[in-house]
CSV table of N, CA and C in Angstrom, one decimal:
chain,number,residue,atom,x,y,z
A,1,UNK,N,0.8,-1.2,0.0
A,1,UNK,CA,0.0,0.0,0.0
A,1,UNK,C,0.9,1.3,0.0
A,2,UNK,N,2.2,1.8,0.6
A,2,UNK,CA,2.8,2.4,0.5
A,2,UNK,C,3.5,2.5,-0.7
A,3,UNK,N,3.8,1.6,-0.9
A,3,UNK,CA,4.5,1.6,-2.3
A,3,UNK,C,3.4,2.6,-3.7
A,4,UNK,N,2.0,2.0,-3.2
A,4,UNK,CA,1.3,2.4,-4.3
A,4,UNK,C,0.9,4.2,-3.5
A,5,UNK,N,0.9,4.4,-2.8
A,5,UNK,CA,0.7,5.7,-2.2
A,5,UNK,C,1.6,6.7,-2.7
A,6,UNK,N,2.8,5.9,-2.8
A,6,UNK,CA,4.4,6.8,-3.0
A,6,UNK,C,4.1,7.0,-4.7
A,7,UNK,N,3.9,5.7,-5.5
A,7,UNK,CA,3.5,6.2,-6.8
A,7,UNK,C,2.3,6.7,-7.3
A,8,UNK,N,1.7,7.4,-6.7
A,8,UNK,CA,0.6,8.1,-6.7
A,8,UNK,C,0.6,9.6,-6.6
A,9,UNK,N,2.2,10.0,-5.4
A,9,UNK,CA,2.5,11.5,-5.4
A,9,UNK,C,1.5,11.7,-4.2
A,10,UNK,N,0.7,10.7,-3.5
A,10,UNK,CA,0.1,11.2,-2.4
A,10,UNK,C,0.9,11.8,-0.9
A,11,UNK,N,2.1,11.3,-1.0
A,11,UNK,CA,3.5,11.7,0.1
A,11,UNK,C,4.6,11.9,-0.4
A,12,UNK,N,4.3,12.7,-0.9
A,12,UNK,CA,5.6,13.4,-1.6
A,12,UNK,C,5.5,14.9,-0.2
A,13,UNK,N,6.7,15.5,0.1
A,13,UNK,CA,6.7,16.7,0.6
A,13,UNK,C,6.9,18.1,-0.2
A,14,UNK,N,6.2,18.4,-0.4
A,14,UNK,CA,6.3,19.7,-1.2
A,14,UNK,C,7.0,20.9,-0.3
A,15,UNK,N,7.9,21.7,-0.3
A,15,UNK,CA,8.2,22.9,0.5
A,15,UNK,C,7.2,23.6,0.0
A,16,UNK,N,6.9,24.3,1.0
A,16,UNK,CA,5.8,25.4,1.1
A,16,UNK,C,6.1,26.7,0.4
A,17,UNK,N,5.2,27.1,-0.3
A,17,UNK,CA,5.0,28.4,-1.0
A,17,UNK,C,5.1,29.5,-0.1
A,18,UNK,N,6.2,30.2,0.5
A,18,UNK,CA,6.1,30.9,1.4
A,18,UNK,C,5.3,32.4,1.4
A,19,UNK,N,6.0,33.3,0.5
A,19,UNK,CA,5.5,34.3,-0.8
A,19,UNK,C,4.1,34.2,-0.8
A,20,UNK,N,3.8,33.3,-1.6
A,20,UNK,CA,2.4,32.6,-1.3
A,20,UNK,C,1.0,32.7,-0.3
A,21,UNK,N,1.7,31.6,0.9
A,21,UNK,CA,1.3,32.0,1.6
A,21,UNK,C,0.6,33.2,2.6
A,22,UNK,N,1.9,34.1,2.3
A,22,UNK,CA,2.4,35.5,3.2
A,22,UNK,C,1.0,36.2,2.7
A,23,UNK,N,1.1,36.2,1.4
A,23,UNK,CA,0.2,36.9,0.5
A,23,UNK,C,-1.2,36.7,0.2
A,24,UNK,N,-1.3,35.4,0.5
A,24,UNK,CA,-3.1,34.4,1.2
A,24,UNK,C,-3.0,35.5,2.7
A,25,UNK,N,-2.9,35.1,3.5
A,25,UNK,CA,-3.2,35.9,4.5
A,25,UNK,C,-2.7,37.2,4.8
A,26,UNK,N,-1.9,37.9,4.3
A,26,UNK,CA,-2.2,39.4,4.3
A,26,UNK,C,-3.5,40.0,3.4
A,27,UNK,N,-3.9,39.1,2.1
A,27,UNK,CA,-5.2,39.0,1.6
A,27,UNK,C,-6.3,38.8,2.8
A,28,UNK,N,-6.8,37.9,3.1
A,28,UNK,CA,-7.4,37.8,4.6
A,28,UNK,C,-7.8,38.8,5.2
A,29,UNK,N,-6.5,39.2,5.8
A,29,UNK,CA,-6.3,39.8,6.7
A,29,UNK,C,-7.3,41.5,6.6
A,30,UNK,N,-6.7,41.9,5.0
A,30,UNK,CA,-7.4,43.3,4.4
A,30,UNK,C,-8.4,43.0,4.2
A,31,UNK,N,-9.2,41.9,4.5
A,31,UNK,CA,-10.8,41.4,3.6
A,31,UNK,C,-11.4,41.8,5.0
A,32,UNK,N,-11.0,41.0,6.3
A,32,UNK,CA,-11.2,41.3,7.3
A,32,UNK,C,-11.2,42.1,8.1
A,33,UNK,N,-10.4,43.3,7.7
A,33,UNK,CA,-10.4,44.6,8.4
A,33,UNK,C,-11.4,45.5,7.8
A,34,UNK,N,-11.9,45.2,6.3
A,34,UNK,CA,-12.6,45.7,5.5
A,34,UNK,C,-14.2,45.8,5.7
A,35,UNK,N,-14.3,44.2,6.2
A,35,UNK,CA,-15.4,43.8,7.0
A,35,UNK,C,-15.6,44.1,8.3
A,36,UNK,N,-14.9,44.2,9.2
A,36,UNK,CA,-14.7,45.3,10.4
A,36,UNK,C,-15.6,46.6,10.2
A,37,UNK,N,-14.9,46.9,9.2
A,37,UNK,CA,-15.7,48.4,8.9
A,37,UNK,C,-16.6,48.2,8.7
A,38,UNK,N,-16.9,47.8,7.9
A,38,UNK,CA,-18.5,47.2,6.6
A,38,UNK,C,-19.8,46.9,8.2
A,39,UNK,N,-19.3,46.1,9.1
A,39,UNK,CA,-19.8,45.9,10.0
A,39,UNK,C,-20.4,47.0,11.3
A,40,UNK,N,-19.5,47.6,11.5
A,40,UNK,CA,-19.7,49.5,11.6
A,40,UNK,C,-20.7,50.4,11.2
A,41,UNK,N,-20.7,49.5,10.2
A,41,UNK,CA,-22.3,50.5,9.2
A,41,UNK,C,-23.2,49.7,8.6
A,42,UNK,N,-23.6,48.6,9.3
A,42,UNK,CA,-24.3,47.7,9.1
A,42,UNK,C,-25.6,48.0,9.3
A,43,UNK,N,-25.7,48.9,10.6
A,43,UNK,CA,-26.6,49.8,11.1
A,43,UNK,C,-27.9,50.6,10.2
A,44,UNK,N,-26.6,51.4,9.4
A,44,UNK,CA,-27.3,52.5,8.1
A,44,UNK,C,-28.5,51.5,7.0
A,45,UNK,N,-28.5,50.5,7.1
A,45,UNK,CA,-29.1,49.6,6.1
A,45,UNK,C,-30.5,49.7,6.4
A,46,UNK,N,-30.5,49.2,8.3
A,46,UNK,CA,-31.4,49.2,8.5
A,46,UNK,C,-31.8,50.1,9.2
A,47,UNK,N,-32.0,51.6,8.7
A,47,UNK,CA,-32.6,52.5,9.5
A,47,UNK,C,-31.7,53.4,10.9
A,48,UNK,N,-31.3,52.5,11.1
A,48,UNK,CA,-30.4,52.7,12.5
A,48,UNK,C,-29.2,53.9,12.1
A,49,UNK,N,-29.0,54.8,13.3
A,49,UNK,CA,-27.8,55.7,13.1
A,49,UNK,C,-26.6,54.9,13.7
A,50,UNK,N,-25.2,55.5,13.0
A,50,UNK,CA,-23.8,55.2,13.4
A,50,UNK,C,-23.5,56.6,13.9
A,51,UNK,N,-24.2,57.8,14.1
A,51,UNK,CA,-23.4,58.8,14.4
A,51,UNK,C,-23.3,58.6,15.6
A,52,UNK,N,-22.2,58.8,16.3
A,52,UNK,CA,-21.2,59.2,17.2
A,52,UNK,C,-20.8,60.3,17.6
A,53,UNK,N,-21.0,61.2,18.9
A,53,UNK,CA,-21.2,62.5,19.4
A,53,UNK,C,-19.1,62.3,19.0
A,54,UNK,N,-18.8,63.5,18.5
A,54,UNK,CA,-16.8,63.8,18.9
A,54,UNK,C,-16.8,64.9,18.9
A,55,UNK,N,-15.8,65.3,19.7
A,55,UNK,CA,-15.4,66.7,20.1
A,55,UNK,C,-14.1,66.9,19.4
A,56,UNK,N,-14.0,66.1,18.3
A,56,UNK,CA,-12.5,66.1,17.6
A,56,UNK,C,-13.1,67.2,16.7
A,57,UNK,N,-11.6,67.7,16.3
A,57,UNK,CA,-12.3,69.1,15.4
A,57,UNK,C,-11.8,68.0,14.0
A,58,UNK,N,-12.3,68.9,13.2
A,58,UNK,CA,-11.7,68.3,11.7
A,58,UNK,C,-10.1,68.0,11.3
A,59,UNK,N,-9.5,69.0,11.8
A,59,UNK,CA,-7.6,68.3,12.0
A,59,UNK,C,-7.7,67.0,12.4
A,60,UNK,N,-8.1,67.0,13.4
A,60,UNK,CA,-8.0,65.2,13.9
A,60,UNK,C,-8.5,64.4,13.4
A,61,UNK,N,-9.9,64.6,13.2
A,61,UNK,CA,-10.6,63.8,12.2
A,61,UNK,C,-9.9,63.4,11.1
A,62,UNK,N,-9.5,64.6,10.6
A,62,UNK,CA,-8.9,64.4,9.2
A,62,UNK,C,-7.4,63.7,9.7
A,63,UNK,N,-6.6,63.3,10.3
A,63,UNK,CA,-5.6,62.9,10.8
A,63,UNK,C,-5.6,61.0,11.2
A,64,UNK,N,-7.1,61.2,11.7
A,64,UNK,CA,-7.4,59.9,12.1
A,64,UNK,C,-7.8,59.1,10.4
A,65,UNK,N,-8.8,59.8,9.8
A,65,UNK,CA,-8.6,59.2,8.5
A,65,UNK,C,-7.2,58.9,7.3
A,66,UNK,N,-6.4,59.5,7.8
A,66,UNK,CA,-5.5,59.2,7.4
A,66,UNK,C,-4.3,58.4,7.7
A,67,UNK,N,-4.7,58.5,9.0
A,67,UNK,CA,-4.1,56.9,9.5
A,67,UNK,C,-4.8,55.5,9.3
A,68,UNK,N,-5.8,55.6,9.0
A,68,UNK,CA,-6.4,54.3,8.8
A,68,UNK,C,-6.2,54.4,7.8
A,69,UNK,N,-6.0,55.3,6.4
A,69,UNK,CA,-5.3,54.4,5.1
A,69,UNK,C,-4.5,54.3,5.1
A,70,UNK,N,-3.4,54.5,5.7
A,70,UNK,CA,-2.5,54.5,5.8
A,70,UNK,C,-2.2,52.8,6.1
A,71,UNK,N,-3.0,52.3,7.2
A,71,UNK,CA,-3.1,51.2,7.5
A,71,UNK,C,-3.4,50.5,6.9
A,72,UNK,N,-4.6,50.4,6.3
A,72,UNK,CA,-5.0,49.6,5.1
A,72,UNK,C,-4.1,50.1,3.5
A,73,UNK,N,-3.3,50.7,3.1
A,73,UNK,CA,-2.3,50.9,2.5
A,73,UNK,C,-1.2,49.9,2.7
A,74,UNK,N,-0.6,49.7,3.4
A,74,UNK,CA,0.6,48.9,4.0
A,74,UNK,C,0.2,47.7,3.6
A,75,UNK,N,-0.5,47.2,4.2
A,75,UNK,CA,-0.3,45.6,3.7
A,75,UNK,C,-0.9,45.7,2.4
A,76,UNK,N,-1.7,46.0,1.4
A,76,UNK,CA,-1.8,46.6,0.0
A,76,UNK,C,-0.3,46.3,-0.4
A,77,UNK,N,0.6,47.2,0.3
A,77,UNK,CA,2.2,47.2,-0.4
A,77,UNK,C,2.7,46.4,-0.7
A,78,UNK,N,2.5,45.6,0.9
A,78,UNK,CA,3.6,44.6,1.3
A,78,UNK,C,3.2,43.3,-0.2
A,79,UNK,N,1.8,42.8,-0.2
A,79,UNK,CA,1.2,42.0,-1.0
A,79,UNK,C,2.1,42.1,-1.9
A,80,UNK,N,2.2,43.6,-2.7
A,80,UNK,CA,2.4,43.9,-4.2
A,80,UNK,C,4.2,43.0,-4.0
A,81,UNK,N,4.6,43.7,-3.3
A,81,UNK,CA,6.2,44.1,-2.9
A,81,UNK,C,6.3,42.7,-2.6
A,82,UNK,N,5.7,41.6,-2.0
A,82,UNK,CA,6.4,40.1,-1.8
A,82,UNK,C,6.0,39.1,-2.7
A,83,UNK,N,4.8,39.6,-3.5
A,83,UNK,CA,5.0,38.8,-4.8
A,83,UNK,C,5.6,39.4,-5.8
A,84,UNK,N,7.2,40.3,-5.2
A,84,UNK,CA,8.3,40.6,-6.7
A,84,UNK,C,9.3,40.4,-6.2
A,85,UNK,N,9.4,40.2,-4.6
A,85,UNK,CA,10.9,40.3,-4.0
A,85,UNK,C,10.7,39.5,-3.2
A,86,UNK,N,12.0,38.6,-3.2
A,86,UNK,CA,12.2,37.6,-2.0
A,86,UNK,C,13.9,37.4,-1.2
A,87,UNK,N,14.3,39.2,-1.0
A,87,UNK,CA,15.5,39.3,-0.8
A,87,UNK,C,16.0,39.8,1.0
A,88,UNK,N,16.7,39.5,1.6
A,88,UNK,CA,16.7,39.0,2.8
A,88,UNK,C,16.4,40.2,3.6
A,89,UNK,N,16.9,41.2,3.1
A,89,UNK,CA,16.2,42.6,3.8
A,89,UNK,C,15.2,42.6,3.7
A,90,UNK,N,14.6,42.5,2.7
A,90,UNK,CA,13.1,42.8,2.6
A,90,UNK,C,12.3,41.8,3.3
A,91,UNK,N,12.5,40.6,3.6
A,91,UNK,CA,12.1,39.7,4.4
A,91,UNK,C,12.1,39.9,6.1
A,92,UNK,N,13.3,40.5,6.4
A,92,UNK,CA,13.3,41.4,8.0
A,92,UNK,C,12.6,42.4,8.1
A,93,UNK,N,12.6,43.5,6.8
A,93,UNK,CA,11.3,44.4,7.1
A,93,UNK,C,10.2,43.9,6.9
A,94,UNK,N,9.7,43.2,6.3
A,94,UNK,CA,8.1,42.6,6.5
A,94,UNK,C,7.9,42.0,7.9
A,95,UNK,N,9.0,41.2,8.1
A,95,UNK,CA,8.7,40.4,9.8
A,95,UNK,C,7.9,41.1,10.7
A,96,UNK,N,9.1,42.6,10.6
A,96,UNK,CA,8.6,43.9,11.3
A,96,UNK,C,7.6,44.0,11.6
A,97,UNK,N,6.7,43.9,10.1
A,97,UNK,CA,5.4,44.7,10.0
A,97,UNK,C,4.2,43.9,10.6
A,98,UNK,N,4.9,42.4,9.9
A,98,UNK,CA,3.9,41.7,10.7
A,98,UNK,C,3.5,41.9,12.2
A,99,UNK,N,4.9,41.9,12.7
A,99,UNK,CA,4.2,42.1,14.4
A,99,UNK,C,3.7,43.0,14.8
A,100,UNK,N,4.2,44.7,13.9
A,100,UNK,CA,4.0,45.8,14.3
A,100,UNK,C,2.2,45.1,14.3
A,101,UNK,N,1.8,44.9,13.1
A,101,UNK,CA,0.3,45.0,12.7
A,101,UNK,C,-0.1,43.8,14.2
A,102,UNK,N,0.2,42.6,14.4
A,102,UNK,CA,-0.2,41.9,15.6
A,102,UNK,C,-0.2,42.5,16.9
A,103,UNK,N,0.9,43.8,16.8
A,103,UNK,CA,0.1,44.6,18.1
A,103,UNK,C,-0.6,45.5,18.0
A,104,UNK,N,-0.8,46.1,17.1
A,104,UNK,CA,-2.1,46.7,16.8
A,104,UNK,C,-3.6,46.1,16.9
A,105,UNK,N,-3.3,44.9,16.0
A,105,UNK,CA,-4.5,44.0,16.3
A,105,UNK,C,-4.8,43.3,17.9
A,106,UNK,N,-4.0,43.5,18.6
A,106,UNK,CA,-4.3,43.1,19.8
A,106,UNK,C,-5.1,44.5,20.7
A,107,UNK,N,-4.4,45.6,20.5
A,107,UNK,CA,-4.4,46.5,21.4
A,107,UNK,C,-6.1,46.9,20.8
A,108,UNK,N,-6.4,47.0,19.9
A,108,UNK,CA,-7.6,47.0,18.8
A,108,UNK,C,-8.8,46.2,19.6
A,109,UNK,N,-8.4,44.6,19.4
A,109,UNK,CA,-9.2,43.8,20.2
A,109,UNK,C,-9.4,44.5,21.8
A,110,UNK,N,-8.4,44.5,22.2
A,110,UNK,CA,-8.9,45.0,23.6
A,110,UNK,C,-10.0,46.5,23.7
A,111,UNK,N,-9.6,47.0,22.8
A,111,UNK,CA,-10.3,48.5,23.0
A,111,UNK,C,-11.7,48.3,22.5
A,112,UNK,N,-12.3,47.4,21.2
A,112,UNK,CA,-13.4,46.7,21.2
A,112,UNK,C,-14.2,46.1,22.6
A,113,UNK,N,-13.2,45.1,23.3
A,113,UNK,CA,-14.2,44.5,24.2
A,113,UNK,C,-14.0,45.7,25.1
A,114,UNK,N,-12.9,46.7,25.6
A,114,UNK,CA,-13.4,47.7,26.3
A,114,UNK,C,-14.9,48.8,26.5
A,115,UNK,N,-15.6,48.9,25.0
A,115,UNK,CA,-16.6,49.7,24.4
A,115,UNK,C,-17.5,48.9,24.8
A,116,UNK,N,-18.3,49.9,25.2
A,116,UNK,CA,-19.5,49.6,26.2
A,116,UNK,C,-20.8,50.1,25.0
A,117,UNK,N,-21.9,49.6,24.4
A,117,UNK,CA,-22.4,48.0,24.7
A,117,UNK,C,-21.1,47.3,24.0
A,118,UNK,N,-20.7,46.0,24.6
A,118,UNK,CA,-19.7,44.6,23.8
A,118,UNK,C,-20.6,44.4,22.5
A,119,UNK,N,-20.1,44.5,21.5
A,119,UNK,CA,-20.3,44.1,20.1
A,119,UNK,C,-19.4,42.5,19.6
A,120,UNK,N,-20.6,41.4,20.1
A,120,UNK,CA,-20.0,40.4,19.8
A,120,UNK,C,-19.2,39.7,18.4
A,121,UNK,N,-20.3,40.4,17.4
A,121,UNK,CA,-19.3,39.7,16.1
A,121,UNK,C,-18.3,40.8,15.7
A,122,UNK,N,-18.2,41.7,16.4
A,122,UNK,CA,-16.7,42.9,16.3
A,122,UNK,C,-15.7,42.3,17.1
A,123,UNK,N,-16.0,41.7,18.7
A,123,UNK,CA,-15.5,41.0,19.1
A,123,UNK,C,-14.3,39.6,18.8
A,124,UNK,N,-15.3,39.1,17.8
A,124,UNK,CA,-15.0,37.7,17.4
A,124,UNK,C,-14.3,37.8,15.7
A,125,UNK,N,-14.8,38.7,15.3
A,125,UNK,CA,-13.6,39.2,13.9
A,125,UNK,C,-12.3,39.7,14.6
A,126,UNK,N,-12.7,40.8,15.6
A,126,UNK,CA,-10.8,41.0,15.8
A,126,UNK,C,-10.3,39.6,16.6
A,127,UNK,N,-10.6,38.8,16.9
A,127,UNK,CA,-10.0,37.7,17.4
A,127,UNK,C,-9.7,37.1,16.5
A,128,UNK,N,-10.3,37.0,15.1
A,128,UNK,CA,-10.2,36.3,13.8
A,128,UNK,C,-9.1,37.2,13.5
A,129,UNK,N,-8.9,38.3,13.2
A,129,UNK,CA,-8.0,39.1,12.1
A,129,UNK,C,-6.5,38.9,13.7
A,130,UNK,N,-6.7,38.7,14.6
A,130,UNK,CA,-5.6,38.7,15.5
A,130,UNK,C,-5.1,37.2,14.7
A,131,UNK,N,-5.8,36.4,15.1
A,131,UNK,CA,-5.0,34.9,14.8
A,131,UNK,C,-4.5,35.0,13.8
A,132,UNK,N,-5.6,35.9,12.3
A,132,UNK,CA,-4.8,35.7,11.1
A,132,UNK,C,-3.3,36.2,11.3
A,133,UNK,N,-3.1,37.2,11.9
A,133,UNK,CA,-1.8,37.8,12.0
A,133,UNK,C,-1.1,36.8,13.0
A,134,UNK,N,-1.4,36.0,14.3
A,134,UNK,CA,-0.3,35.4,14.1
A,134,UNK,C,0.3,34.6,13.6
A,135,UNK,N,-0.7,34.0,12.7
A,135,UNK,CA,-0.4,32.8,11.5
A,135,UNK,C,1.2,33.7,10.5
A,136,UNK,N,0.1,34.9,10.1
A,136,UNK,CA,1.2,35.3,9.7
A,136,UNK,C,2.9,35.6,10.0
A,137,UNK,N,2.6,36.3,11.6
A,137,UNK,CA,3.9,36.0,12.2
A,137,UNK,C,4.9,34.9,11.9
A,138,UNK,N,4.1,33.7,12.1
A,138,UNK,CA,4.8,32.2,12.0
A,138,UNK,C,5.5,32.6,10.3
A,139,UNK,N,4.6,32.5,9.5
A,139,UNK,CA,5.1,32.8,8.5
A,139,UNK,C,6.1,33.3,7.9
A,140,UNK,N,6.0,34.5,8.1
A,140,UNK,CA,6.9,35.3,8.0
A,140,UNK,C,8.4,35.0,8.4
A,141,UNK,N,8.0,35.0,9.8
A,141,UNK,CA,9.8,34.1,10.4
A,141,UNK,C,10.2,32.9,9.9
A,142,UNK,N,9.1,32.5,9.4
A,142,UNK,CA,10.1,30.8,8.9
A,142,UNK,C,10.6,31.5,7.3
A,143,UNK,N,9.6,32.4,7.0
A,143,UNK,CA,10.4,32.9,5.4
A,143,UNK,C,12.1,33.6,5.5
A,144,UNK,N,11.3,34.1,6.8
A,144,UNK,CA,13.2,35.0,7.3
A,144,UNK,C,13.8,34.3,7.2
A,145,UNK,N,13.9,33.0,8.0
A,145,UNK,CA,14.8,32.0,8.6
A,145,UNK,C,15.1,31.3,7.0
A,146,UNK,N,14.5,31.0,6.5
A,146,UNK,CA,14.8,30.6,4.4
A,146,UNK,C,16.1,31.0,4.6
A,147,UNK,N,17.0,30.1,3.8
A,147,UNK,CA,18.3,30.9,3.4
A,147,UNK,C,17.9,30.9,1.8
């Protein structure tokens, strides 16, 4: 039976598509932040307001929106930038980013369940978009570690 398993290509070990992978879940990852939002204004569909009283003047406002594309920009990049380069610098700065973004995503999650009413499936996506990132993490470091 092994013998016919082995000529079948059912166990063969393939090395993993690292690139690849990196680029499956930084995909993910922006689908899921995207829905984050999307989820935000789920409200407006049905009648329901999202406005939110702020005492931010428009600078900040306009500062805060620019850090969120900013955010969602970056891994946009990184996608573009690791399916053309697989060179060892560039590999330590992605690492980076990964984790930078896994503490973001953590500090995120917590500031969700901190907001008072608890918004369960906002809850349970930043736990999803956390894990995606530390998949990612793994990833990334075993790409570093690639010679």
């Amino acid at each position: 039976m092994r013998k016919l398993v082995a000529q079948l290509g059912w166990c063969r070990l393939v090395k993993p598509d690292r690139p690849l992978q990196i680029i499956s879940l930084w995909s993910s990852f922006l689908l899921g932040i995207l829905f984050h939002t999307q989820l935000g204004l789920m409200p407006l569909f049905h009648g329901r307001t999202v406005v939110v009283e702020s005492q931010q003047t428009d600078q900040i406002l306009g500062g805060i929106f620019w850090g969120m594309l900013i955010f969602f920009a970056i891994p946009m990049l990184l996608i573009a930038m690791t399916a053309e380069r697989r060179d060892r610098p560039y590999r330590r700065w992605h690492f980076g980013f990964t984790v930078l973004y896994s503490v973001l995503n953590f500090s995120h999650l917590l500031a969700d369940i901190a907001v008072q009413p608890v918004v369960a499936h906002q809850i349970f996506l930043m736990g999803l978009l956390f894990a995606i990132g530390l998949k990612l993490n793994q990833v990334a470091w075993a790409w570093l570690r690639e010679a």
